[in-house]
mmCIF file of C-alpha atoms and ligand atoms in Angstrom:
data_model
loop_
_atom_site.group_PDB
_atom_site.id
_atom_site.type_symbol
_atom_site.label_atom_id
_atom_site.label_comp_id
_atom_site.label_asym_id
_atom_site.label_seq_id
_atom_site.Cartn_x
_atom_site.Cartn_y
_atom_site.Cartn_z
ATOM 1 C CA UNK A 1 89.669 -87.956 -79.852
ATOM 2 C CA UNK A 2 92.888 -89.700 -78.817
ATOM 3 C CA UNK A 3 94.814 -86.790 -80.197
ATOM 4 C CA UNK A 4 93.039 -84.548 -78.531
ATOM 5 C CA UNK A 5 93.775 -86.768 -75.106
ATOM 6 C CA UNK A 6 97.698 -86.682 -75.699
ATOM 7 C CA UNK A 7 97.596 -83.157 -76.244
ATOM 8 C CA UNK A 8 95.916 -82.752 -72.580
ATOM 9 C CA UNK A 9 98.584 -84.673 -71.353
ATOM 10 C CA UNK A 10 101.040 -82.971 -73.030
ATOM 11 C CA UNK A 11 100.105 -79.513 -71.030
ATOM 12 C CA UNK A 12 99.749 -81.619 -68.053
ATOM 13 C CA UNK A 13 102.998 -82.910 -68.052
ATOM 14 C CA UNK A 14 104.126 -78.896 -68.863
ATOM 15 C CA UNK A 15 102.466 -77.879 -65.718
ATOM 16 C CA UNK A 16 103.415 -81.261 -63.614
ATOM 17 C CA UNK A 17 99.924 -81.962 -63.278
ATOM 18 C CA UNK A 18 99.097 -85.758 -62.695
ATOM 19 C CA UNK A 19 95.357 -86.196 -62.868
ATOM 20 C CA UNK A 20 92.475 -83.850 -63.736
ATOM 21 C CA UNK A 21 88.877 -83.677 -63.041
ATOM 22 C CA UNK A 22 86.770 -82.346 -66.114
ATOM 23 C CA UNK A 23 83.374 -81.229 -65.336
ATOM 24 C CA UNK A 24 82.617 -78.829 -68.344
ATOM 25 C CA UNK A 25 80.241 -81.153 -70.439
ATOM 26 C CA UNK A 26 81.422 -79.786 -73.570
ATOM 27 C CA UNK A 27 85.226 -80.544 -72.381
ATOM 28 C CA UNK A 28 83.718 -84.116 -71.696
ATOM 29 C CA UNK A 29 82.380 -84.190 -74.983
ATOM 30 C CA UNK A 30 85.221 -82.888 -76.482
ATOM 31 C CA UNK A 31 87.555 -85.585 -75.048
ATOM 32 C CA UNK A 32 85.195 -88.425 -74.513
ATOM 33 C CA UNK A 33 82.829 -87.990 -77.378
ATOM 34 C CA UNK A 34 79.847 -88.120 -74.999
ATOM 35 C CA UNK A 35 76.968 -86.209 -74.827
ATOM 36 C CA UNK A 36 74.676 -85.508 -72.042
ATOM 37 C CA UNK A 37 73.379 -83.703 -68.779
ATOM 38 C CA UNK A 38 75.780 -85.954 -66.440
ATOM 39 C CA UNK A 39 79.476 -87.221 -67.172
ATOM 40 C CA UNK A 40 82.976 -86.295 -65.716
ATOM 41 C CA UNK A 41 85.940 -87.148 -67.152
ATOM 42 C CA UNK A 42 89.054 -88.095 -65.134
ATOM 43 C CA UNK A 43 92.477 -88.174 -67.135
ATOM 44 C CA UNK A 44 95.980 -89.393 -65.696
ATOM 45 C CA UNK A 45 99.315 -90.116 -68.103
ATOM 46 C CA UNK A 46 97.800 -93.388 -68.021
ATOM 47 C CA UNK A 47 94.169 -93.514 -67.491
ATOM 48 C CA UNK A 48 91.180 -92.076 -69.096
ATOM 49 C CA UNK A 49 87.980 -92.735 -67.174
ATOM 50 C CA UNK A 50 84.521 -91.515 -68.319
ATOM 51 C CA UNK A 51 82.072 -91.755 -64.866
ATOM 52 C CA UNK A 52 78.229 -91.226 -65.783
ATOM 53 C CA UNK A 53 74.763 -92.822 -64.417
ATOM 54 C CA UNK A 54 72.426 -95.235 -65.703
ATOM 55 C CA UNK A 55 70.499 -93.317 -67.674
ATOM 56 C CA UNK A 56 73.794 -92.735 -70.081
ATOM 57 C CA UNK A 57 75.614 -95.932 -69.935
ATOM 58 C CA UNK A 58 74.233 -97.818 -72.871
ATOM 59 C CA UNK A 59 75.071 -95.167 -74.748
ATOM 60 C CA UNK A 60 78.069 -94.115 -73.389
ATOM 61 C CA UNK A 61 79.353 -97.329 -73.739
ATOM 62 C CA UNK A 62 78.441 -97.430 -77.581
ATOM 63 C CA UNK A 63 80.081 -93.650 -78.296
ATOM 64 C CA UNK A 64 83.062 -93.659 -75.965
ATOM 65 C CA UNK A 65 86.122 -95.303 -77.262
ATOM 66 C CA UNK A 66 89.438 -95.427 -75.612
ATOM 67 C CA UNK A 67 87.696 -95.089 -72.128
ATOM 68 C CA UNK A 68 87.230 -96.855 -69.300
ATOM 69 C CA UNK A 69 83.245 -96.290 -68.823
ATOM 70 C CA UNK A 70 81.928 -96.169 -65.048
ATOM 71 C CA UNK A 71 78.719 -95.780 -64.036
ATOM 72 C CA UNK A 72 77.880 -94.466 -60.371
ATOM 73 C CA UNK A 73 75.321 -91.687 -59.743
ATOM 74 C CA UNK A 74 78.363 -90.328 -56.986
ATOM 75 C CA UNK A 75 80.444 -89.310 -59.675
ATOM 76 C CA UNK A 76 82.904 -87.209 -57.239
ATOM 77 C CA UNK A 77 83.064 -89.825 -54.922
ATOM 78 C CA UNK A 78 84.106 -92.256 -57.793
ATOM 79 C CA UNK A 79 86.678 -90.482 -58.982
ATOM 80 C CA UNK A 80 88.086 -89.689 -55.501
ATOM 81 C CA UNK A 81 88.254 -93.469 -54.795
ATOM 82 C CA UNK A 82 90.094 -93.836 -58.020
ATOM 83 C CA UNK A 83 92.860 -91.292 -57.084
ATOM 84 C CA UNK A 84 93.531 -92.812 -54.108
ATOM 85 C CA UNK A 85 93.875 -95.896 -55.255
ATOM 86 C CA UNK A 86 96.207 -94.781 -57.835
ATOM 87 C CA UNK A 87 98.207 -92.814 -54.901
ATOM 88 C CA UNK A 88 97.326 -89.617 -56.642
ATOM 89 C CA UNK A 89 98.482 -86.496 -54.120
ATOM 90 C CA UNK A 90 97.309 -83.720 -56.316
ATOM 91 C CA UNK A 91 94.211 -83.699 -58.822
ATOM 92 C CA UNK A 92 93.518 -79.971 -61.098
ATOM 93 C CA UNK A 93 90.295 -79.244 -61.914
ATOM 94 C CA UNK A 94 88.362 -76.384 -63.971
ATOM 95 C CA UNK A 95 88.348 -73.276 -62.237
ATOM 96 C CA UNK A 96 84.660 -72.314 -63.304
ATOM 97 C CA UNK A 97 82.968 -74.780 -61.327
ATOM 98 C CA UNK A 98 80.277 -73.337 -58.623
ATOM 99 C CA UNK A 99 81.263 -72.853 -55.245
ATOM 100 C CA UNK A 100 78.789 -75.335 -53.652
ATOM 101 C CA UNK A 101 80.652 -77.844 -56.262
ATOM 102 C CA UNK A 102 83.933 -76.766 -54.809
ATOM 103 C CA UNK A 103 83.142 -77.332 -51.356
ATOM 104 C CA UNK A 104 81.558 -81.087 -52.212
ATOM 105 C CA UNK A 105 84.981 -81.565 -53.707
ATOM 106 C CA UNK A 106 87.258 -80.193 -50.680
ATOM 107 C CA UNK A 107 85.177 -82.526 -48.923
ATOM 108 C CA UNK A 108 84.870 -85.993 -51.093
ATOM 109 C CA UNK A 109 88.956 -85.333 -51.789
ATOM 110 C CA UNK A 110 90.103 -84.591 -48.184
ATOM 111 C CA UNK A 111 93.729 -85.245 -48.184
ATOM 112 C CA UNK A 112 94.528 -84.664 -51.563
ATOM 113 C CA UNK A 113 95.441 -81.236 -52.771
ATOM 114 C CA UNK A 114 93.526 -79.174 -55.669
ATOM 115 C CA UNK A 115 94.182 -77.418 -57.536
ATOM 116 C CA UNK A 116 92.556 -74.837 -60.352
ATOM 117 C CA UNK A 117 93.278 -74.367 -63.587
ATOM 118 C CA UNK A 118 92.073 -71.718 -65.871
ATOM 119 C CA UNK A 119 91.199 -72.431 -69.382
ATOM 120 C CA UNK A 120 93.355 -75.544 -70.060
ATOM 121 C CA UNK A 121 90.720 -77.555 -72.642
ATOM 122 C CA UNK A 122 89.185 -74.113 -74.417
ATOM 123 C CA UNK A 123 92.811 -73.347 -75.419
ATOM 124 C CA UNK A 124 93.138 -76.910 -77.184
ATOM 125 C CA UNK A 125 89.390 -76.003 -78.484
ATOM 126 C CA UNK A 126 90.671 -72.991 -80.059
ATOM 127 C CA UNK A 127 92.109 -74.669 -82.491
ATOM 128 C CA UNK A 128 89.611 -76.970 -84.807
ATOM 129 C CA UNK A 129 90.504 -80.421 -86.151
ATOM 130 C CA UNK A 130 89.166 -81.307 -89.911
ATOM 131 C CA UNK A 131 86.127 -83.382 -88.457
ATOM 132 C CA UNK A 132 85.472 -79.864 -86.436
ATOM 133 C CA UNK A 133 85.790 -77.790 -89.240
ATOM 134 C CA UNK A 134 83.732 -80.387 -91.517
ATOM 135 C CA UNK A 135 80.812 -80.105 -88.798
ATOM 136 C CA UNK A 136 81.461 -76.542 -88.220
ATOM 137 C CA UNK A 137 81.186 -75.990 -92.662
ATOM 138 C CA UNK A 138 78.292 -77.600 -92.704
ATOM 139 C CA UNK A 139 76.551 -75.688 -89.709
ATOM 140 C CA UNK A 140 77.260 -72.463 -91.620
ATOM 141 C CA UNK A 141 75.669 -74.429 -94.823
ATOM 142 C CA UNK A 142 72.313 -75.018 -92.847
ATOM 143 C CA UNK A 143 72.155 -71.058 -91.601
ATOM 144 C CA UNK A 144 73.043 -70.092 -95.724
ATOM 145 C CA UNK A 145 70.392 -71.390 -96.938
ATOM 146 C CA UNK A 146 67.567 -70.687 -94.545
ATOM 147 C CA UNK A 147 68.891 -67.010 -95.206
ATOM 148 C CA UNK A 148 68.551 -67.732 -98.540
ATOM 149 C CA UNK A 149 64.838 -69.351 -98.200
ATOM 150 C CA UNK A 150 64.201 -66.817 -96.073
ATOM 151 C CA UNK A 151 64.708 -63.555 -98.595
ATOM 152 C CA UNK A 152 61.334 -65.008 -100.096
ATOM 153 C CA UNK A 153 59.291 -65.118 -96.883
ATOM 154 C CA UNK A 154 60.052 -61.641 -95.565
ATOM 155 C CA UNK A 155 57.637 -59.093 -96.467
ATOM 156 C CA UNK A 156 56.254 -55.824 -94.746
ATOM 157 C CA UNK A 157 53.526 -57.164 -92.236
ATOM 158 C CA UNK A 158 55.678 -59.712 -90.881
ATOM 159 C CA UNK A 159 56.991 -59.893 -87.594
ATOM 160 C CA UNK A 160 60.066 -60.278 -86.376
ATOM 161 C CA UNK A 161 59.133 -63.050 -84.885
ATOM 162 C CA UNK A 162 57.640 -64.904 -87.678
ATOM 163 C CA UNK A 163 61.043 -64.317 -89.876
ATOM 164 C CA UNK A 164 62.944 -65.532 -86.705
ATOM 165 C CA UNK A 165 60.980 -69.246 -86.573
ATOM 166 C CA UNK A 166 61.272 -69.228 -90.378
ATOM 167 C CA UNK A 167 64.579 -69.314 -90.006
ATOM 168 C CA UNK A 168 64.703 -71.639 -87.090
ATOM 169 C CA UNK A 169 62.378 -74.084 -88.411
ATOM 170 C CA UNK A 170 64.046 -74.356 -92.236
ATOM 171 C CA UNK A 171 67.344 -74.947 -90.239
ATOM 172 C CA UNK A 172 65.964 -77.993 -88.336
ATOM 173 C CA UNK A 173 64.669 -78.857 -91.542
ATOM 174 C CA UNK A 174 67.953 -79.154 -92.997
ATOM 175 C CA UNK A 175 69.248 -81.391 -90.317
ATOM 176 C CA UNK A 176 70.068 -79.150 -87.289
ATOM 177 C CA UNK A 177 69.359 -79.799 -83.841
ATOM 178 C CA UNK A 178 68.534 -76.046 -82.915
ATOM 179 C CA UNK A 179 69.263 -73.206 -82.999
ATOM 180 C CA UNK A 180 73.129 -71.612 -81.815
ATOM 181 C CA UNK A 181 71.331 -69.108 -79.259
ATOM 182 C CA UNK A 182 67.877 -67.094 -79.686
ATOM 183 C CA UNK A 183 67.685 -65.848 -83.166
ATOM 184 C CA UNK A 184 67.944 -61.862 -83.017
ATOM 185 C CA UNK A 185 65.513 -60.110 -85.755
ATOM 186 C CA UNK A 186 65.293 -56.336 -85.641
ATOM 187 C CA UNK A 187 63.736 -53.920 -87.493
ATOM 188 C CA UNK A 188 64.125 -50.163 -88.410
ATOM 189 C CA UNK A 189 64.524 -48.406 -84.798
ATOM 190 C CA UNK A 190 65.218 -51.800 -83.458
ATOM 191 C CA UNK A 191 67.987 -52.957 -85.836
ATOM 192 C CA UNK A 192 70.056 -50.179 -83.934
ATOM 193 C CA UNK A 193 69.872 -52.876 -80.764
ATOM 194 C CA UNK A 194 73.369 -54.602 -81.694
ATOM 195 C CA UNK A 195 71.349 -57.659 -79.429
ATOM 196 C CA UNK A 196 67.756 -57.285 -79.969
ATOM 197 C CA UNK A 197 66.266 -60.326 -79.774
ATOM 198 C CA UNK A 198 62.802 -61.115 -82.303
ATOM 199 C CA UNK A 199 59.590 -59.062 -81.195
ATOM 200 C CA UNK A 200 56.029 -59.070 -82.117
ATOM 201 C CA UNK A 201 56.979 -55.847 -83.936
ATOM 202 C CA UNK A 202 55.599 -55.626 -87.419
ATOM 203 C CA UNK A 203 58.456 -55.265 -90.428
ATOM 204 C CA UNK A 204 57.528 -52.037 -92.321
ATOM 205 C CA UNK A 205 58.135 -51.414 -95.970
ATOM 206 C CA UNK A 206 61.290 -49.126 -95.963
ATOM 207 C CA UNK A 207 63.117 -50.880 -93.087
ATOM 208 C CA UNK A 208 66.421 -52.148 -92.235
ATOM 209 C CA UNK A 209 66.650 -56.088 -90.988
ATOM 210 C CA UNK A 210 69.094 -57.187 -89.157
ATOM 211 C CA UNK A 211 69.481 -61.273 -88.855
ATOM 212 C CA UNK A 212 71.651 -62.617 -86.360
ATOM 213 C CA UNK A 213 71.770 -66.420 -85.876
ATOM 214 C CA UNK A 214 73.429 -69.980 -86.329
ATOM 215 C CA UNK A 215 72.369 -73.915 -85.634
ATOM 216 C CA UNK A 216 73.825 -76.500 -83.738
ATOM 217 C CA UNK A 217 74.650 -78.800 -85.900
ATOM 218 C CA UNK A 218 76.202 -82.266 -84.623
ATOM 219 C CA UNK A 219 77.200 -80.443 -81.324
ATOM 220 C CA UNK A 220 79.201 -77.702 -83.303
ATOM 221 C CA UNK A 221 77.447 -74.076 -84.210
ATOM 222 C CA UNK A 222 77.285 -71.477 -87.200
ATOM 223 C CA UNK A 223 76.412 -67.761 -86.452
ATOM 224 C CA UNK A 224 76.034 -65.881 -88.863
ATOM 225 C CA UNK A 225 74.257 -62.005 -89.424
ATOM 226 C CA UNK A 226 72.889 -60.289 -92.619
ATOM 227 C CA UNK A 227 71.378 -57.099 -92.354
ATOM 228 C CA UNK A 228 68.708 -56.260 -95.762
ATOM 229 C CA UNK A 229 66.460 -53.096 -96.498
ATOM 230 C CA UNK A 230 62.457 -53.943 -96.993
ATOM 231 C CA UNK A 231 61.506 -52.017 -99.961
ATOM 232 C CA UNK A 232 63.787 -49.407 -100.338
ATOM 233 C CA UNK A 233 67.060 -47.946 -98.760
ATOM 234 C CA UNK A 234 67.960 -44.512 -97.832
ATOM 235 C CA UNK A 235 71.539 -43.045 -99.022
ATOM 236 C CA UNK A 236 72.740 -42.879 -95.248
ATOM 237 C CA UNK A 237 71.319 -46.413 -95.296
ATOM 238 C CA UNK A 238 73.394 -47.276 -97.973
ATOM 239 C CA UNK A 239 76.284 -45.537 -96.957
ATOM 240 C CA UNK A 240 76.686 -47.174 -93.624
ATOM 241 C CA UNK A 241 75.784 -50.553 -95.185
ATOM 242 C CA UNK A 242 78.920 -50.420 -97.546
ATOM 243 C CA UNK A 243 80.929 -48.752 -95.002
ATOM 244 C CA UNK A 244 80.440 -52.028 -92.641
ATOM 245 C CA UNK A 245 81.072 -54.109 -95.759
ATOM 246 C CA UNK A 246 84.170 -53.330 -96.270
ATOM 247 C CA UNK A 247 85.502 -53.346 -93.133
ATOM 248 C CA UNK A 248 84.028 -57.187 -93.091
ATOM 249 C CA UNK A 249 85.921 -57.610 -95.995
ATOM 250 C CA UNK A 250 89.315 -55.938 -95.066
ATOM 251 C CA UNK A 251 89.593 -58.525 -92.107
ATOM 252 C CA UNK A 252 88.557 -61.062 -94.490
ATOM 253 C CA UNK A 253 91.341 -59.749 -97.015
ATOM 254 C CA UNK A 254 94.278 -59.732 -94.286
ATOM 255 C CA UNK A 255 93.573 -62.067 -91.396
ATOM 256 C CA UNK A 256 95.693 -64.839 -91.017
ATOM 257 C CA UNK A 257 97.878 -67.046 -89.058
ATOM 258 C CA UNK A 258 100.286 -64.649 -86.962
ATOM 259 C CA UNK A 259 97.953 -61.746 -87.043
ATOM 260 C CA UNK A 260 97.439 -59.969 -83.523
ATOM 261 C CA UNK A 261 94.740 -59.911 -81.602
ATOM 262 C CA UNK A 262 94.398 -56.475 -81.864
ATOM 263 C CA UNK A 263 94.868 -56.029 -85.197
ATOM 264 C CA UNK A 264 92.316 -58.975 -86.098
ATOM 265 C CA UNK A 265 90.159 -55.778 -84.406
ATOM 266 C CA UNK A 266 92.067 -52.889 -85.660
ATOM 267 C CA UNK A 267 92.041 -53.945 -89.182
ATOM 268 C CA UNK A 268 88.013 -53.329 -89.114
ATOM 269 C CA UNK A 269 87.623 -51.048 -87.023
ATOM 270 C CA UNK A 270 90.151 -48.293 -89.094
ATOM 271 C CA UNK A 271 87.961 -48.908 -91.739
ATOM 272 C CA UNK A 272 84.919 -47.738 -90.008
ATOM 273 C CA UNK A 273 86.571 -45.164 -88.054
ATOM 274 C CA UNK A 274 88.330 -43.372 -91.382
ATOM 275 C CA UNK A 275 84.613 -43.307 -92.476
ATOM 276 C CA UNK A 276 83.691 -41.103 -89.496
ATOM 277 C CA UNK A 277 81.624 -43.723 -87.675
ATOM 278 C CA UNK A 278 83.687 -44.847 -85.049
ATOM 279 C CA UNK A 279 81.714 -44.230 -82.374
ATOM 280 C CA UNK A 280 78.927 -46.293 -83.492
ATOM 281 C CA UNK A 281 81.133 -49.152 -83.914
ATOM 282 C CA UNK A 282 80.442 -50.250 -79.914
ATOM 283 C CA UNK A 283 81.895 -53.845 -79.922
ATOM 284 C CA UNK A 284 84.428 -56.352 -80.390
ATOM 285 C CA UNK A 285 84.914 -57.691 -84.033
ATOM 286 C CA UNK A 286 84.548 -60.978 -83.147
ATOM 287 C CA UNK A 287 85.329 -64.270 -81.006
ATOM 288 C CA UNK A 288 85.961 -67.868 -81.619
ATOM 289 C CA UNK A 289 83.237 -70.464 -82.004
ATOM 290 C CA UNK A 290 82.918 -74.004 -82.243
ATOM 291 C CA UNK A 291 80.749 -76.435 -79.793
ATOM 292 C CA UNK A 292 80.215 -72.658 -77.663
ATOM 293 C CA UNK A 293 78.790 -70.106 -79.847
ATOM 294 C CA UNK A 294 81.084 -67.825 -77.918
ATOM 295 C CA UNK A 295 84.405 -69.307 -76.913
ATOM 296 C CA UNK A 296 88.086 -68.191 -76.788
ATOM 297 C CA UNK A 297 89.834 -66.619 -78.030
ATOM 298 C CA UNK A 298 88.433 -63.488 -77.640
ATOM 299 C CA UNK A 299 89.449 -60.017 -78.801
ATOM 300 C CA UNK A 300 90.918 -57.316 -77.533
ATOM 301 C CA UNK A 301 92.400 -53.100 -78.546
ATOM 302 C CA UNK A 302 95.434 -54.342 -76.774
ATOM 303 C CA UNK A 303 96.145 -58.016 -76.749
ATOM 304 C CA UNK A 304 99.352 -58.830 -78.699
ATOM 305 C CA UNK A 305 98.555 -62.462 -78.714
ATOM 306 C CA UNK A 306 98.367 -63.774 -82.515
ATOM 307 C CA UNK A 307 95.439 -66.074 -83.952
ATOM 308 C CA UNK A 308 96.518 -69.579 -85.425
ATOM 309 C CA UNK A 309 95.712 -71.558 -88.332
ATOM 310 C CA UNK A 310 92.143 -73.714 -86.825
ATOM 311 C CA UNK A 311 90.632 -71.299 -85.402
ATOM 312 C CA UNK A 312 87.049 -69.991 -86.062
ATOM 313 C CA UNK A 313 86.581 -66.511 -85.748
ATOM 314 C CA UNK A 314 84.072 -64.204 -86.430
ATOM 315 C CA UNK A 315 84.437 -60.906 -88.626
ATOM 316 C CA UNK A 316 81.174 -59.131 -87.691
ATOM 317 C CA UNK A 317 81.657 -55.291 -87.547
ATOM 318 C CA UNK A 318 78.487 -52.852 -87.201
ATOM 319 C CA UNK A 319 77.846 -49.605 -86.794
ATOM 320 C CA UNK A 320 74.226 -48.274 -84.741
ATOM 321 C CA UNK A 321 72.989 -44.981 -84.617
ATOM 322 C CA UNK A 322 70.385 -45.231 -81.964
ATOM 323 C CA UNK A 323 66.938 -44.370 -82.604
ATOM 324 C CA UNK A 324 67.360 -44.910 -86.297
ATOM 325 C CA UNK A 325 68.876 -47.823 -87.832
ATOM 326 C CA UNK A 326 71.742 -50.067 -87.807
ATOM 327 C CA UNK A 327 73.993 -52.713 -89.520
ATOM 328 C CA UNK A 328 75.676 -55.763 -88.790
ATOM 329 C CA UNK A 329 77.510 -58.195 -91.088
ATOM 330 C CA UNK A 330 78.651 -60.798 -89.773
ATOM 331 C CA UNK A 331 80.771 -64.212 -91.361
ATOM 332 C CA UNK A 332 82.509 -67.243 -89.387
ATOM 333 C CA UNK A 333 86.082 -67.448 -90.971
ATOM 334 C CA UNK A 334 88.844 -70.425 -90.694
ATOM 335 C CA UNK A 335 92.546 -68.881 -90.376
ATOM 336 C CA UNK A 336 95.162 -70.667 -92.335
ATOM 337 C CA UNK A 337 98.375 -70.187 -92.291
ATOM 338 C CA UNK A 338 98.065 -67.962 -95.560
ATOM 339 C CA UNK A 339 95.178 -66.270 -94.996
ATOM 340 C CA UNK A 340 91.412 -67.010 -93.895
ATOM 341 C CA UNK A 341 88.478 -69.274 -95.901
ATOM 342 C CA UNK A 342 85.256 -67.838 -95.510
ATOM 343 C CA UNK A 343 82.769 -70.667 -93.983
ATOM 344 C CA UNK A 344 79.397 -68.332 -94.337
ATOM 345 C CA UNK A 345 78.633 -67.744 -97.956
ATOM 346 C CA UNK A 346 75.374 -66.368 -98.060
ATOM 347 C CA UNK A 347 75.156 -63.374 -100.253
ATOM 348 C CA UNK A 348 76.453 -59.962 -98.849
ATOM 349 C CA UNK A 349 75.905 -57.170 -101.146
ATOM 350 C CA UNK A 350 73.321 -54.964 -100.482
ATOM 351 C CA UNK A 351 69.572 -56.488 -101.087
ATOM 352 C CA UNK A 352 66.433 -54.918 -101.074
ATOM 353 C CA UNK A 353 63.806 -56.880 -101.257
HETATM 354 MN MN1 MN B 401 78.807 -63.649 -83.263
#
């Protein structure tokens, strides 16, 4: 956690900034190592304050190292008396807060200037530390095998909805808090839905399945997608199938540290549009992930930026044609600085069960 504090400062210092207010709870968490509904976090070159409430300060005070720990329901007006006590002119804080939240602070700091900044923790939380990528590995363990447990449960008659909570339930099983985000299970027609969320519709024999989900596991997430046949598989089916395969694989074959943006797209995308389906292709390959299920960096056609050994990406091309079927495979992968390790090892060739 320290690191992760000098590293703040370091881009503080960069951008003369002498105190900031976090608010994001995962940024708190990610600094602080505390988890819950209420904590800010207020970080100078030379202090590192932690201000929660009662309900959190036994705990806090048994997680949080490194910290001063304060507890005060008036978290804002804590901090402010802080600042100005330390002389403080200027205090940054994260531009996403809510309006209302802005004008409590414009009025709890009056006389000392804010200002915003944009994105100044997610770009340290792009790139993963080895305890991150430890929790991370073993979030994409927990969604493996409920995939895994979960080939023998499906059957025609099922719904959608009863595969999702299989899989939701044999990941808490295995030690998960929850679930990454609402598990998406869709069926023939439905499959074609790049986002269609578990129904009560029943899973016919002949069917394509598409399973798109992940866990929280210690704070961190997996997400994962699989798409299998129910019975049998038609040769368009099959063709698409393979055809989104390998573009999953060609990013998987060539991503690395340096890469572009846009080609960490364009590498998978080529593949699907030299097969003729590149229409059908309608999203982005992928985004980071971590304690957000979707958090930078994200990916663009255009952006020349280049990915960086730490991060976790996904590599999760698809192709829909609407009314009929679709497929999406999708694996979490950690860039090196020679080439990418595949965190989701579930199987990936075509099943039919
Ligand atoms: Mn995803």
């Amino acid at each position: 956690m320290q690191k992760r504090i000098e590293k703040l400062r370091g881009k503080m210092a960069e951008q003369s900034i002498e105190a900031i207010y976090v608010t994001n709870l995962k940024n708190v968490y990610y600094l602080t190592g505390f988890w819950g509904s209420a904590g800010v976090a207020l970080i100078t070159a030379n202090r590192q304050v932690l201000i929660t409430d009662d309900r959190y300060i036994t705990y806090a005070q048994s997680v949080v190292k490194d910290f001063e720990v304060i507890s005060n329901r008036d978290d804002l007006g804590t901090a402010a008396g802080l600042v100005k006590d330390m002389g403080i002119k200027e205090v940054a804080f994260e531009d996403e807060i809510s309006v209302a939240y802005f004008k409590s602070m414009e009025a709890v700091f009056a006389g000392i200037a804010l200002r915003p900044t944009t994105n100044l923790i997610a770009d340290l939380r792009m790139i993963k530390d080895a305890a991150e990528i430890a929790t991370i590995q073993r979030a994409c363990q927990i969604s493996d095998q409920a995939f895994i447990d979960a080939l023998d449960f499906i059957k025609p008659g099922k719904t959608e909805i009863e595969v999702a909570n299989f899989l939701d339930f044999r990941m808490r099983e295995m030690g998960a808090e929850g679930v990454s985000f609402d598990t998406i299970a869709a069926s023939g027609y439905r499959s074609a839905m790049p986002h269609g969320r578990a129904s009560n519709k029943v899973i016919e024999a002949g069917e394509a399945l598409t399973l798109d989900f992940g866990c929280l596991y210690d704070h961190y997430v997996s997400d994962m997608t699989r798409t299998i046949y129910v019975g049998s598989v038609s040769d368009e089916e099959r063709e698409i199938y393979e055809t989104v395969l390998a573009a999953n694989k060609a990013l998987i074959a060539t991503a690395k540290a340096g890469m572009e943006y846009k080609e960490f797209d364009g590498v998978p995308r080529r593949v699907i549009e030299q097969a003729g389906f590149g229409p059908y292709f309608t999203h982005g390959i992928g985004h980071g992930m971590g304690l957000d299920v979707h958090e930078y960096p994200y990916f663009s056609r255009t952006a020349t930026d280049t990915i960086q050994a730490g991060m976790v990406l996904t590599d999760e091309p698809g192709i829909y044609l609407e009314g009929k079927y679709g497929v999406r495979i999708e694996d979490d992968l950690l860039i090196t600085e020679t080439g990418c390790k595949v965190l989701t090892l579930a199987p990936k060739e075509l099943i039919v069960i």
